[in-house]
PDB file of C-alpha atoms in Angstrom:
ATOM      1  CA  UNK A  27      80.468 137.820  81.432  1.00  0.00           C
ATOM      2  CA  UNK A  28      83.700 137.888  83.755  1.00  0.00           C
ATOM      3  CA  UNK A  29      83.042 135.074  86.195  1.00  0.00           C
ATOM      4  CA  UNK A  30      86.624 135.650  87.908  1.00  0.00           C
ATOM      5  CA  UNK A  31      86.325 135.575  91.929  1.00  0.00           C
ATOM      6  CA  UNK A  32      86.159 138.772  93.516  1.00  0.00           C
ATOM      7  CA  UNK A  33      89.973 139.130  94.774  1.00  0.00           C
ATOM      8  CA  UNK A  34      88.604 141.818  97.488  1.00  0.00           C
ATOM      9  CA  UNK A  35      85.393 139.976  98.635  1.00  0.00           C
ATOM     10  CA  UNK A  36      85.863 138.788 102.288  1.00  0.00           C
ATOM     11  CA  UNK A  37      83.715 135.917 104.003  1.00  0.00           C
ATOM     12  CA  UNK A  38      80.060 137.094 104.700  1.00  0.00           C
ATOM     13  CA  UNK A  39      79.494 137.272 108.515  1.00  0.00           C
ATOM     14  CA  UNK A  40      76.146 137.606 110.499  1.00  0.00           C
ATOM     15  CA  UNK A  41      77.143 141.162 111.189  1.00  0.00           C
ATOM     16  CA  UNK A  42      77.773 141.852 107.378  1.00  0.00           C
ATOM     17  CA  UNK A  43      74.810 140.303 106.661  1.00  0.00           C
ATOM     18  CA  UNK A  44      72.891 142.863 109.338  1.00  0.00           C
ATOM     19  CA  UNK A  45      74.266 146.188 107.455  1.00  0.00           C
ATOM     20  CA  UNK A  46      73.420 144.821 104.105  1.00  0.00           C
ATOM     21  CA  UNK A  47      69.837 144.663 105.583  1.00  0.00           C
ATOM     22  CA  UNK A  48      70.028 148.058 107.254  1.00  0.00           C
ATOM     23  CA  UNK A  49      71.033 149.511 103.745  1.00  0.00           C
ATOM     24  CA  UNK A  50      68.307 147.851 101.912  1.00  0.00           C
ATOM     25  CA  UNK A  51      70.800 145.778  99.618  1.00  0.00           C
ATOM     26  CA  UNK A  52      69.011 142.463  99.078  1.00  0.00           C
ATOM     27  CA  UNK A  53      70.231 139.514 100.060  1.00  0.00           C
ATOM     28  CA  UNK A  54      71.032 136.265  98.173  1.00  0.00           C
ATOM     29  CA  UNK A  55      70.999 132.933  99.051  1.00  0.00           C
ATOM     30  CA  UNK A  56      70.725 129.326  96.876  1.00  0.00           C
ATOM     31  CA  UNK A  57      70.674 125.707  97.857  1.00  0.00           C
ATOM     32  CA  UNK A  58      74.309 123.694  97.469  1.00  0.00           C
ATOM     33  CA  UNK A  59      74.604 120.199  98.883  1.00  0.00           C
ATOM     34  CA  UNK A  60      78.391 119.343  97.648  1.00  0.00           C
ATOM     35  CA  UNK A  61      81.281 120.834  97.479  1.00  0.00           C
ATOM     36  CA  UNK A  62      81.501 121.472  93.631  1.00  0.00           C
ATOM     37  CA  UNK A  63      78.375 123.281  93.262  1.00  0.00           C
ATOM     38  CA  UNK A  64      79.486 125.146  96.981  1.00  0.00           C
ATOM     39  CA  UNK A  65      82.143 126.434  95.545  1.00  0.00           C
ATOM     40  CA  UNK A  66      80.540 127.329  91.604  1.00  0.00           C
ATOM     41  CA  UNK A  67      77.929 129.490  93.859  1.00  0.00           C
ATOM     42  CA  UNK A  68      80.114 131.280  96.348  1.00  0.00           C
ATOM     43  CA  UNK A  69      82.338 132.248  93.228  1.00  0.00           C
ATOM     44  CA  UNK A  70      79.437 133.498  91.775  1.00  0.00           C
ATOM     45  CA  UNK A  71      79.091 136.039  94.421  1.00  0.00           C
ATOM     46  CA  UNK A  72      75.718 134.521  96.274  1.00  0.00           C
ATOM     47  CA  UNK A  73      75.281 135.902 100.098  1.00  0.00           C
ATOM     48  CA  UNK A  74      73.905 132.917 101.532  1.00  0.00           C
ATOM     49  CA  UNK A  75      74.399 129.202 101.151  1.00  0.00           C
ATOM     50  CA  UNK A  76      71.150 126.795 102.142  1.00  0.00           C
ATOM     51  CA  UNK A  77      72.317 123.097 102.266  1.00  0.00           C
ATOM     52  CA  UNK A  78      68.505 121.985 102.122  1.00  0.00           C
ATOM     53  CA  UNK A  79      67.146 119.103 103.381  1.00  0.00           C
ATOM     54  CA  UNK A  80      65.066 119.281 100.324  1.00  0.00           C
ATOM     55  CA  UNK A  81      68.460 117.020  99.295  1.00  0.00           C
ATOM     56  CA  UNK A  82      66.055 114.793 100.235  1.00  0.00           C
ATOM     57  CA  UNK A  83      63.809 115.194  97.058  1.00  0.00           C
ATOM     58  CA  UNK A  84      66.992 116.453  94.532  1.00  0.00           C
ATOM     59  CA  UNK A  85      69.626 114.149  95.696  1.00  0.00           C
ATOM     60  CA  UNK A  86      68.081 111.100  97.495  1.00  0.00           C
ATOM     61  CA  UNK A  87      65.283 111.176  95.058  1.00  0.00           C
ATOM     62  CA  UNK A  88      62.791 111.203  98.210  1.00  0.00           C
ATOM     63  CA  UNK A  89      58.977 112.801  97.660  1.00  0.00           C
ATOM     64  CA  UNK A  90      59.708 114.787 100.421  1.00  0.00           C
ATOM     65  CA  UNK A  91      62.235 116.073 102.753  1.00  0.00           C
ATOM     66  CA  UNK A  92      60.881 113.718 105.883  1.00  0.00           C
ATOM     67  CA  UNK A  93      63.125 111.021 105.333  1.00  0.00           C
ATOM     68  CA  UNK A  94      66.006 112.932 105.737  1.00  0.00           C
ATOM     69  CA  UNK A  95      68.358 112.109 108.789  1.00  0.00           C
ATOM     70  CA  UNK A  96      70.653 114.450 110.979  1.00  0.00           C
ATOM     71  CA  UNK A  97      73.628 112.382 110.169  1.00  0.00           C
ATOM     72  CA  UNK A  98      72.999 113.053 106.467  1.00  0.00           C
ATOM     73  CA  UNK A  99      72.372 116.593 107.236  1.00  0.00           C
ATOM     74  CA  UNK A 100      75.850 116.305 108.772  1.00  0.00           C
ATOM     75  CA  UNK A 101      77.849 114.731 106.037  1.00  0.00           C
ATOM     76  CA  UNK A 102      76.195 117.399 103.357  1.00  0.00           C
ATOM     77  CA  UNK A 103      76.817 119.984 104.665  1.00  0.00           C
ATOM     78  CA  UNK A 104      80.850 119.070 106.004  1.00  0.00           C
ATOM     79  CA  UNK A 105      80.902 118.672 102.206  1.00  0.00           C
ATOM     80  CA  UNK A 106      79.363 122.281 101.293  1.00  0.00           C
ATOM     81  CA  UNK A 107      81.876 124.003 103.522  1.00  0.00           C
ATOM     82  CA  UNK A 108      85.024 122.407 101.973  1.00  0.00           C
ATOM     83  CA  UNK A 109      83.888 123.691  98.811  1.00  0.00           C
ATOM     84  CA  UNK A 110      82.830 127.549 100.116  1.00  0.00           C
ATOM     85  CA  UNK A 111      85.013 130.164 101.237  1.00  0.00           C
ATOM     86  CA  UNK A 112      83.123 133.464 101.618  1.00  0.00           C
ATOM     87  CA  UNK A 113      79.159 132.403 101.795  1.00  0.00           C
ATOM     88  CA  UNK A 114      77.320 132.433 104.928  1.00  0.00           C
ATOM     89  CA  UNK A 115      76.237 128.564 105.286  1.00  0.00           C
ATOM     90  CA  UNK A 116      73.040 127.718 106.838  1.00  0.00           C
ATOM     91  CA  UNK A 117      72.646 123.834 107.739  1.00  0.00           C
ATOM     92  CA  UNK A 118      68.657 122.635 108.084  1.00  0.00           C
ATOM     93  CA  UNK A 119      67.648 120.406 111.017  1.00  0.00           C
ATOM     94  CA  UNK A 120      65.850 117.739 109.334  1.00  0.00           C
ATOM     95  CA  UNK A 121      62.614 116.476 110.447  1.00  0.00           C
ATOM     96  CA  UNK A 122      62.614 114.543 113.779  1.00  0.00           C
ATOM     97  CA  UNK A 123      66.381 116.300 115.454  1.00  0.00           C
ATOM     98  CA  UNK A 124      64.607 118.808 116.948  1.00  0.00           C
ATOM     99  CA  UNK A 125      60.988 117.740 117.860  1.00  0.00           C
ATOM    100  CA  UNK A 126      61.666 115.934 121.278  1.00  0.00           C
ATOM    101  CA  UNK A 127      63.187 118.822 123.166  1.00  0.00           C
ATOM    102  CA  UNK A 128      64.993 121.866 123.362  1.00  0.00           C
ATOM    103  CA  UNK A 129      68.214 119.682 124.459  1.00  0.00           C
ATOM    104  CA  UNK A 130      67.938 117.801 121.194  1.00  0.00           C
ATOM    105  CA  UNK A 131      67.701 120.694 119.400  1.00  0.00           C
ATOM    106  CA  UNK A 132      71.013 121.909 120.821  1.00  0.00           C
ATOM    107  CA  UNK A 133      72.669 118.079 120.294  1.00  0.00           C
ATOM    108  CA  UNK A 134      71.643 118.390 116.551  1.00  0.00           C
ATOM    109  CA  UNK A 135      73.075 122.249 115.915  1.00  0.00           C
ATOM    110  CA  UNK A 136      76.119 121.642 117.515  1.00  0.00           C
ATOM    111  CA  UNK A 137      76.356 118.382 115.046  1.00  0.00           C
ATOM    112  CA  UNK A 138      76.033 120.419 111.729  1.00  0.00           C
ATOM    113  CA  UNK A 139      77.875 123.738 113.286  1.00  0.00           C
ATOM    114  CA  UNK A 140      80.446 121.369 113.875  1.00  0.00           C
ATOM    115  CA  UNK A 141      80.399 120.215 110.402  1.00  0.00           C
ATOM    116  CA  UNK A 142      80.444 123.522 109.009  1.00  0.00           C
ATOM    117  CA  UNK A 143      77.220 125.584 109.247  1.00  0.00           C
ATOM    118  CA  UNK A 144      77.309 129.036 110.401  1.00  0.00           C
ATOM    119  CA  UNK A 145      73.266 128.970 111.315  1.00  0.00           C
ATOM    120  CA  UNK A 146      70.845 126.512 111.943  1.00  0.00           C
ATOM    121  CA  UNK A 147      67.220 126.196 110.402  1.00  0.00           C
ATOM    122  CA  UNK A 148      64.054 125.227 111.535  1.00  0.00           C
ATOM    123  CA  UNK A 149      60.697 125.150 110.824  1.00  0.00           C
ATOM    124  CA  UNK A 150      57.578 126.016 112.169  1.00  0.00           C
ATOM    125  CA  UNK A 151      56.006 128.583 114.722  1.00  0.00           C
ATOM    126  CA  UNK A 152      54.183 128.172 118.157  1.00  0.00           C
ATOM    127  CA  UNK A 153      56.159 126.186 119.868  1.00  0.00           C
ATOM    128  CA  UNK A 154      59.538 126.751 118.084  1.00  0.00           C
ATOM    129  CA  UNK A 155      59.541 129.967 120.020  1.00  0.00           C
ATOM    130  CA  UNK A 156      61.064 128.339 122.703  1.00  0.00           C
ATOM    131  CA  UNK A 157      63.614 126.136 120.910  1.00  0.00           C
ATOM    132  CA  UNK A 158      64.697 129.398 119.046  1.00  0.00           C
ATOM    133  CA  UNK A 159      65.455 131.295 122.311  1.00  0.00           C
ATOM    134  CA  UNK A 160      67.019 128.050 124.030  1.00  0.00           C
ATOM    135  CA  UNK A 161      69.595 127.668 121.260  1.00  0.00           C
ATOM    136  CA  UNK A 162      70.345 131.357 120.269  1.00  0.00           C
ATOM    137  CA  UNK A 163      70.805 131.999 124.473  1.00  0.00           C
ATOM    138  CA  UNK A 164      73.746 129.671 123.785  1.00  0.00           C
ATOM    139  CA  UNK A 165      75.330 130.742 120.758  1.00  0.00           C
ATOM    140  CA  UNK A 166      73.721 129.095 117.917  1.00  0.00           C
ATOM    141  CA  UNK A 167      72.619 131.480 115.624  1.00  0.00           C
ATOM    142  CA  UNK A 168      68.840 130.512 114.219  1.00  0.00           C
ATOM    143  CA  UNK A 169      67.074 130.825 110.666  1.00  0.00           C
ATOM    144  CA  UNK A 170      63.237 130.478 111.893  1.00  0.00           C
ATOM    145  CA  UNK A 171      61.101 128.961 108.549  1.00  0.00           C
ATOM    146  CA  UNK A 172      57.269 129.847 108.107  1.00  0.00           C
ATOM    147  CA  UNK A 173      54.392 129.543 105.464  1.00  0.00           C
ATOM    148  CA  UNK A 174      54.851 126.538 103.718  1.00  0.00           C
ATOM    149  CA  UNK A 175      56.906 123.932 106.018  1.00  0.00           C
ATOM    150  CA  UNK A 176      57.937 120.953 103.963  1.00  0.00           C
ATOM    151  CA  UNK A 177      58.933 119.014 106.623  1.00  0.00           C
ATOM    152  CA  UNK A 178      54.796 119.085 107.919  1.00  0.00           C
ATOM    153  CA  UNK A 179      53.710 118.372 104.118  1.00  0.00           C
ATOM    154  CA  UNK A 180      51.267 115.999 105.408  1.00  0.00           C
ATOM    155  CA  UNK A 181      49.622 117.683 108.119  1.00  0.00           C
ATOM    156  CA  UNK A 182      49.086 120.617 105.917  1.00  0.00           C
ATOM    157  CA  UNK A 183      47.359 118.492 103.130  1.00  0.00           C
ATOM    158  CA  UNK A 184      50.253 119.552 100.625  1.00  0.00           C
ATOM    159  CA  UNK A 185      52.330 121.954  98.800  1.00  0.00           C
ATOM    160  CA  UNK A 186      49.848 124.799  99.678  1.00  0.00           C
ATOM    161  CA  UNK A 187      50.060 128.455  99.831  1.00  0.00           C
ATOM    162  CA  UNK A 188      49.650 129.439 103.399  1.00  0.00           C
ATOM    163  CA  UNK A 189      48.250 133.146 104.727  1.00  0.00           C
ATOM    164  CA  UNK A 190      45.537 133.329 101.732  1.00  0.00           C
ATOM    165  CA  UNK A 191      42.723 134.341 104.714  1.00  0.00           C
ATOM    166  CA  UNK A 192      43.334 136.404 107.077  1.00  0.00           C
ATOM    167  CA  UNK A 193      43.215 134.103 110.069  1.00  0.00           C
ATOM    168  CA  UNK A 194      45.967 132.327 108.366  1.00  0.00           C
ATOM    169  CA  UNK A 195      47.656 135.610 107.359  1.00  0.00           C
ATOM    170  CA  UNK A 196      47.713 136.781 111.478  1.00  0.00           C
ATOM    171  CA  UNK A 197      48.502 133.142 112.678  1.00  0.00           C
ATOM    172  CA  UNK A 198      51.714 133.907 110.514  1.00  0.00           C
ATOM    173  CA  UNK A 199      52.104 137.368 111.411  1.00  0.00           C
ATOM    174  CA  UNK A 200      51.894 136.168 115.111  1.00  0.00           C
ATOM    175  CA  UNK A 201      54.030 132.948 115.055  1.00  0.00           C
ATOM    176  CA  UNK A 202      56.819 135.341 113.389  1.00  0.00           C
ATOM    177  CA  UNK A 203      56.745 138.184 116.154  1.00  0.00           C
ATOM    178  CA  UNK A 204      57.301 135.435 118.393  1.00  0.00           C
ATOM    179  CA  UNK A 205      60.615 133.724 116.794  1.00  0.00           C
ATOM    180  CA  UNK A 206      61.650 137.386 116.234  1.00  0.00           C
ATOM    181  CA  UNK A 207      61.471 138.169 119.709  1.00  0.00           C
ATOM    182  CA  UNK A 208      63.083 134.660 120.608  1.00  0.00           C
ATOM    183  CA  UNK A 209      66.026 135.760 119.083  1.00  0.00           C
ATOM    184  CA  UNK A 210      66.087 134.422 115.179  1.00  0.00           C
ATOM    185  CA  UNK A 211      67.847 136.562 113.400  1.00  0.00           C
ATOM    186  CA  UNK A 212      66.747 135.317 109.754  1.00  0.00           C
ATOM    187  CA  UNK A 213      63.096 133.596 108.343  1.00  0.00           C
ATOM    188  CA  UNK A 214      62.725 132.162 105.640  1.00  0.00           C
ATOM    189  CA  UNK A 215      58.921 132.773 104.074  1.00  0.00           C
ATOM    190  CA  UNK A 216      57.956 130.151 101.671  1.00  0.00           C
ATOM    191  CA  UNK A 217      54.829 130.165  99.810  1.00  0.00           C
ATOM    192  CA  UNK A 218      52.845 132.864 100.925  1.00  0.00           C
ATOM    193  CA  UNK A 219      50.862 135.896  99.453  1.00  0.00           C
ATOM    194  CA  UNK A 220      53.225 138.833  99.203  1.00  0.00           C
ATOM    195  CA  UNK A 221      50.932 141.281 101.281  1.00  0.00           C
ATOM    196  CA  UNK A 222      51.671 138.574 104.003  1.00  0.00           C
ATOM    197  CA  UNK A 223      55.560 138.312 103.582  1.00  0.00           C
ATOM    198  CA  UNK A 224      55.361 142.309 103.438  1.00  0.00           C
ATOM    199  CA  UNK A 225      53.812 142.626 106.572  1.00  0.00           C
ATOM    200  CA  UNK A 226      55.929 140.101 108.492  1.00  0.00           C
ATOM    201  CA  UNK A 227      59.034 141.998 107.637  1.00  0.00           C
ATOM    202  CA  UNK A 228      57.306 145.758 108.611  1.00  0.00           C
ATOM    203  CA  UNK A 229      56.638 143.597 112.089  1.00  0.00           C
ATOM    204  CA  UNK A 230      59.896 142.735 112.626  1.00  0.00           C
ATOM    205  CA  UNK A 231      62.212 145.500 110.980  1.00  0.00           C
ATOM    206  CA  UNK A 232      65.304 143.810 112.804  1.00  0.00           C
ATOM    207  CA  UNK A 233      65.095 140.423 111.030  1.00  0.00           C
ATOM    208  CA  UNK A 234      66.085 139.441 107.692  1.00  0.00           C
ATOM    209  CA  UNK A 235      63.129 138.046 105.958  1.00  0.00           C
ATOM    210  CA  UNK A 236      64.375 135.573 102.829  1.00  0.00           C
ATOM    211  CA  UNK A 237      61.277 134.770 100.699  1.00  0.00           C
ATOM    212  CA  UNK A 238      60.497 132.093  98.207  1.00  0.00           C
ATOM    213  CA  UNK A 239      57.650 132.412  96.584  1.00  0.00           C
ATOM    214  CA  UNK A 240      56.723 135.086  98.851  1.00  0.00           C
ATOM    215  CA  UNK A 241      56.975 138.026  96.383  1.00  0.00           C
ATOM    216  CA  UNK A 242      59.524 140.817  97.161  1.00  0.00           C
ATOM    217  CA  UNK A 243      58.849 142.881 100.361  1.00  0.00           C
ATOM    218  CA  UNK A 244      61.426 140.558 102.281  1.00  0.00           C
ATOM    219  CA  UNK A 245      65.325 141.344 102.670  1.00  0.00           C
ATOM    220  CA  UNK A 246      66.146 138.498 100.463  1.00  0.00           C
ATOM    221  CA  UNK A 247      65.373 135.321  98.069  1.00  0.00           C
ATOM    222  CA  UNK A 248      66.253 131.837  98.084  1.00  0.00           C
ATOM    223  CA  UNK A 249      65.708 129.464  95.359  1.00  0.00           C
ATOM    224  CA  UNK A 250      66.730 125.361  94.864  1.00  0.00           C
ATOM    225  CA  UNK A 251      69.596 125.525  92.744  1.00  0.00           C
ATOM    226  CA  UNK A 252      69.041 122.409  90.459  1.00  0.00           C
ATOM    227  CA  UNK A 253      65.479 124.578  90.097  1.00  0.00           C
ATOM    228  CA  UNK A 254      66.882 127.554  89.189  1.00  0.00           C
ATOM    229  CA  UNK A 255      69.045 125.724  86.365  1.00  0.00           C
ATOM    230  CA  UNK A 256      66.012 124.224  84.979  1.00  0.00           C
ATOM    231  CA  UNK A 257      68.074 120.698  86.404  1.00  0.00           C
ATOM    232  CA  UNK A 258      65.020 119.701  88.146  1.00  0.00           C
ATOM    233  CA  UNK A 259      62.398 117.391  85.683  1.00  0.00           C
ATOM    234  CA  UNK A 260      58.668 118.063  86.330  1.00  0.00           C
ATOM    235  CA  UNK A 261      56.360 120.767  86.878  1.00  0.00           C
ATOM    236  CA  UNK A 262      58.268 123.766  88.546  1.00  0.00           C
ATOM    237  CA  UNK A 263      56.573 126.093  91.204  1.00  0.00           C
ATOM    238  CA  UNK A 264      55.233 129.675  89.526  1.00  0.00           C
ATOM    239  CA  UNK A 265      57.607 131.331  91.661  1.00  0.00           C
ATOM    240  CA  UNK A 266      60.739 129.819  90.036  1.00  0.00           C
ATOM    241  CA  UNK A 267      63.233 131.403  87.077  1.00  0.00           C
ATOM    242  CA  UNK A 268      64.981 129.681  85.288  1.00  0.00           C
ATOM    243  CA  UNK A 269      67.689 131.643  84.946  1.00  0.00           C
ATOM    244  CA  UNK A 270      69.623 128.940  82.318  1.00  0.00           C
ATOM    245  CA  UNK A 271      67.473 129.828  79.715  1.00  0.00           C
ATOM    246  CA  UNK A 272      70.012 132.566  78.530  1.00  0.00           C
ATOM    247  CA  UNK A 273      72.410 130.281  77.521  1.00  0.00           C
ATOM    248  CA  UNK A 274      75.711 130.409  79.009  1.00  0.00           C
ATOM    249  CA  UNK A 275      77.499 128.555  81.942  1.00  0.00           C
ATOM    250  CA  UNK A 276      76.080 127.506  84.939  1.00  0.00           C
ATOM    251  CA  UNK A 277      78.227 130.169  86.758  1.00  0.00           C
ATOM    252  CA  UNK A 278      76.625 132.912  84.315  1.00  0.00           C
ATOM    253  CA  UNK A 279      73.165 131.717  85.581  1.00  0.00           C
ATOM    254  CA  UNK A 280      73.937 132.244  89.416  1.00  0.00           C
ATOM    255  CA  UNK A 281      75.744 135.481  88.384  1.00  0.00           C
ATOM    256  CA  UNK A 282      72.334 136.398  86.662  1.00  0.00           C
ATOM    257  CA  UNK A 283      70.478 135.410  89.597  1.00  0.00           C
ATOM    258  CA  UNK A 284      72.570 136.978  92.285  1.00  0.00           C
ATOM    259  CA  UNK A 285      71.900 140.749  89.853  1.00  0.00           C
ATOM    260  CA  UNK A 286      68.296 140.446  89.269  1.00  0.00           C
ATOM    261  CA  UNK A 287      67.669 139.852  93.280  1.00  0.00           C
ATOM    262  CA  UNK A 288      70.028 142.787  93.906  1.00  0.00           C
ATOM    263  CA  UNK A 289      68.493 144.998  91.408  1.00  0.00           C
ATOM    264  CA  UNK A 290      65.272 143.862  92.297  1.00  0.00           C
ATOM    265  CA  UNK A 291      63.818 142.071  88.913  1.00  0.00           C
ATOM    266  CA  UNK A 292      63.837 138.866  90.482  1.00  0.00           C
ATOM    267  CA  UNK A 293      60.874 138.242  91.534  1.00  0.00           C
ATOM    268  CA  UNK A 294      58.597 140.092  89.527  1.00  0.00           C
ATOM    269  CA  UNK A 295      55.284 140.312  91.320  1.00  0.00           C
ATOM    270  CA  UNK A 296      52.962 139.870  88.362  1.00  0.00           C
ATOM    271  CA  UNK A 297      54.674 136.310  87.530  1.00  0.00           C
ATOM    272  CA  UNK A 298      56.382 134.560  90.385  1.00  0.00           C
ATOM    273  CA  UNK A 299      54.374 135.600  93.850  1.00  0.00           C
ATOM    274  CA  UNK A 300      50.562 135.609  95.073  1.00  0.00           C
TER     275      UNK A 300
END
């Protein structure tokens, strides 16, 4: 397999992200938190670069992303764009930068959009609404996150699918129409039945809907790298692939990922959704 940069492949931009949406082509995205890997995935040709804070769990060897800090979100992700030069980066506020207030919020993008980050994530619904419209009113571009929320582990009893009734399912539905309408211009979908994801997308045609574990009616997956390499020890989520098991370099493995999510074999419904 010719893993050789694309010499004609320019830096992904919001608005090239947009038309590959309006087309239908599917969008990639995987997890980086350094600048080696950065750079191994946007060679490989991947849309979309997440630094995490699930860096809390794969680097920091945390059980979950809370302990994370903004001024490790920071360094990370200064680190990730040294190493890319074409991906669209997306930097996660980590739990407890965005909480207190809109102006906090604000304070903690401008921190990792200063570092590098082209977009900001956040998670939750309800009242995110309002953070979501008080940043993107001033320029920072917003990733909204729904379904499964790491960063709330606790409150929601664990790593559980969310939307399986159908008051969960319109809570969802609702939350997203909101952060649409606020202005967030992707959502990620994590761990949710794929009738669910489906519907959130048809809701909000506009949006790009990246899913994981969310089956494939959204614009897009993400996956963890270090998952996706079979790097990660323990009990995997049903929704991963390891896409390693072909043998090969690790750049092969993106390059396999990136081409199943375009063609559309990655995920296959009947083995990695709900």
């Amino acid at each position: 397999m010719n893993t050789a940069v694309e010499p004609s492949r320019k830096p992904i931009t919001l608005h090239r992200l947009r038309e590959m949406h309006a087309k239908g082509e599917k969008i990639t995205m995987l997890t980086a938190y350094d600048a080696t890997f950065a750079r191994v995935v946007d060679e490989a040709g991947v849309d979309c670069i997440l630094v995490g804070d699930s860096l809390g769990m794969i680097v920091q060897g945390h059980a979950s992303t809370v302990p994370v800090s903004i001024d490790e979100m920071v360094y990370h992700t200064r680190c990730v764009a040294r190493g890319n030069r074409h991906a669209w980066v997306v930097g996660d506020l980590p739990f407890g930068s965005y909480q207190e207030n809109r102006e906090q919020a604000l304070r903690a993008s401008v921190a990792l959009m200063q570092a590098g980050a082209h977009m900001v994530k956040l998670e939750g619904g309800g009242w995110t609404a309002e953070t979501v419209h008080f940043l993107t009113e001033r320029g920072v571009p917003v990733c909204a996150h729904l379904g499964l929320t790491p960063q709330s582990v606790h409150a929601l009893g664990g790593y559980r699918i969310q939307g399986r009734d159908e008051a969960g399912a319109q809570t969802l539905r609702k939350h997203a129409k909101a952060l649409a309408d606020a202005g967030a211009a992707m959502m990620v979908l994590e761990l949710m039945p794929s009738n669910v994801a489906r519907d959130v997308q048809a809701d909000n045609p506009g949006v790009m809907t990246i899913g994981i574990g969310a089956g494939q009616g959204t614009a897009g997956q993400v996956l963890v790298l270090h998952d996706m390499l079979n790097i990660t020890r323990g009990k995997l989520p049903r929704f991963v692939r390891n896409f390693a098991a072909e043998g090969g370099s690790v750049d092969e493995a993106i390059r396999r990922y990136v081409a199943a999510v375009k063609d559309g074999s990655f995920p296959d419904e009947s083995v990695h959704a709900y």
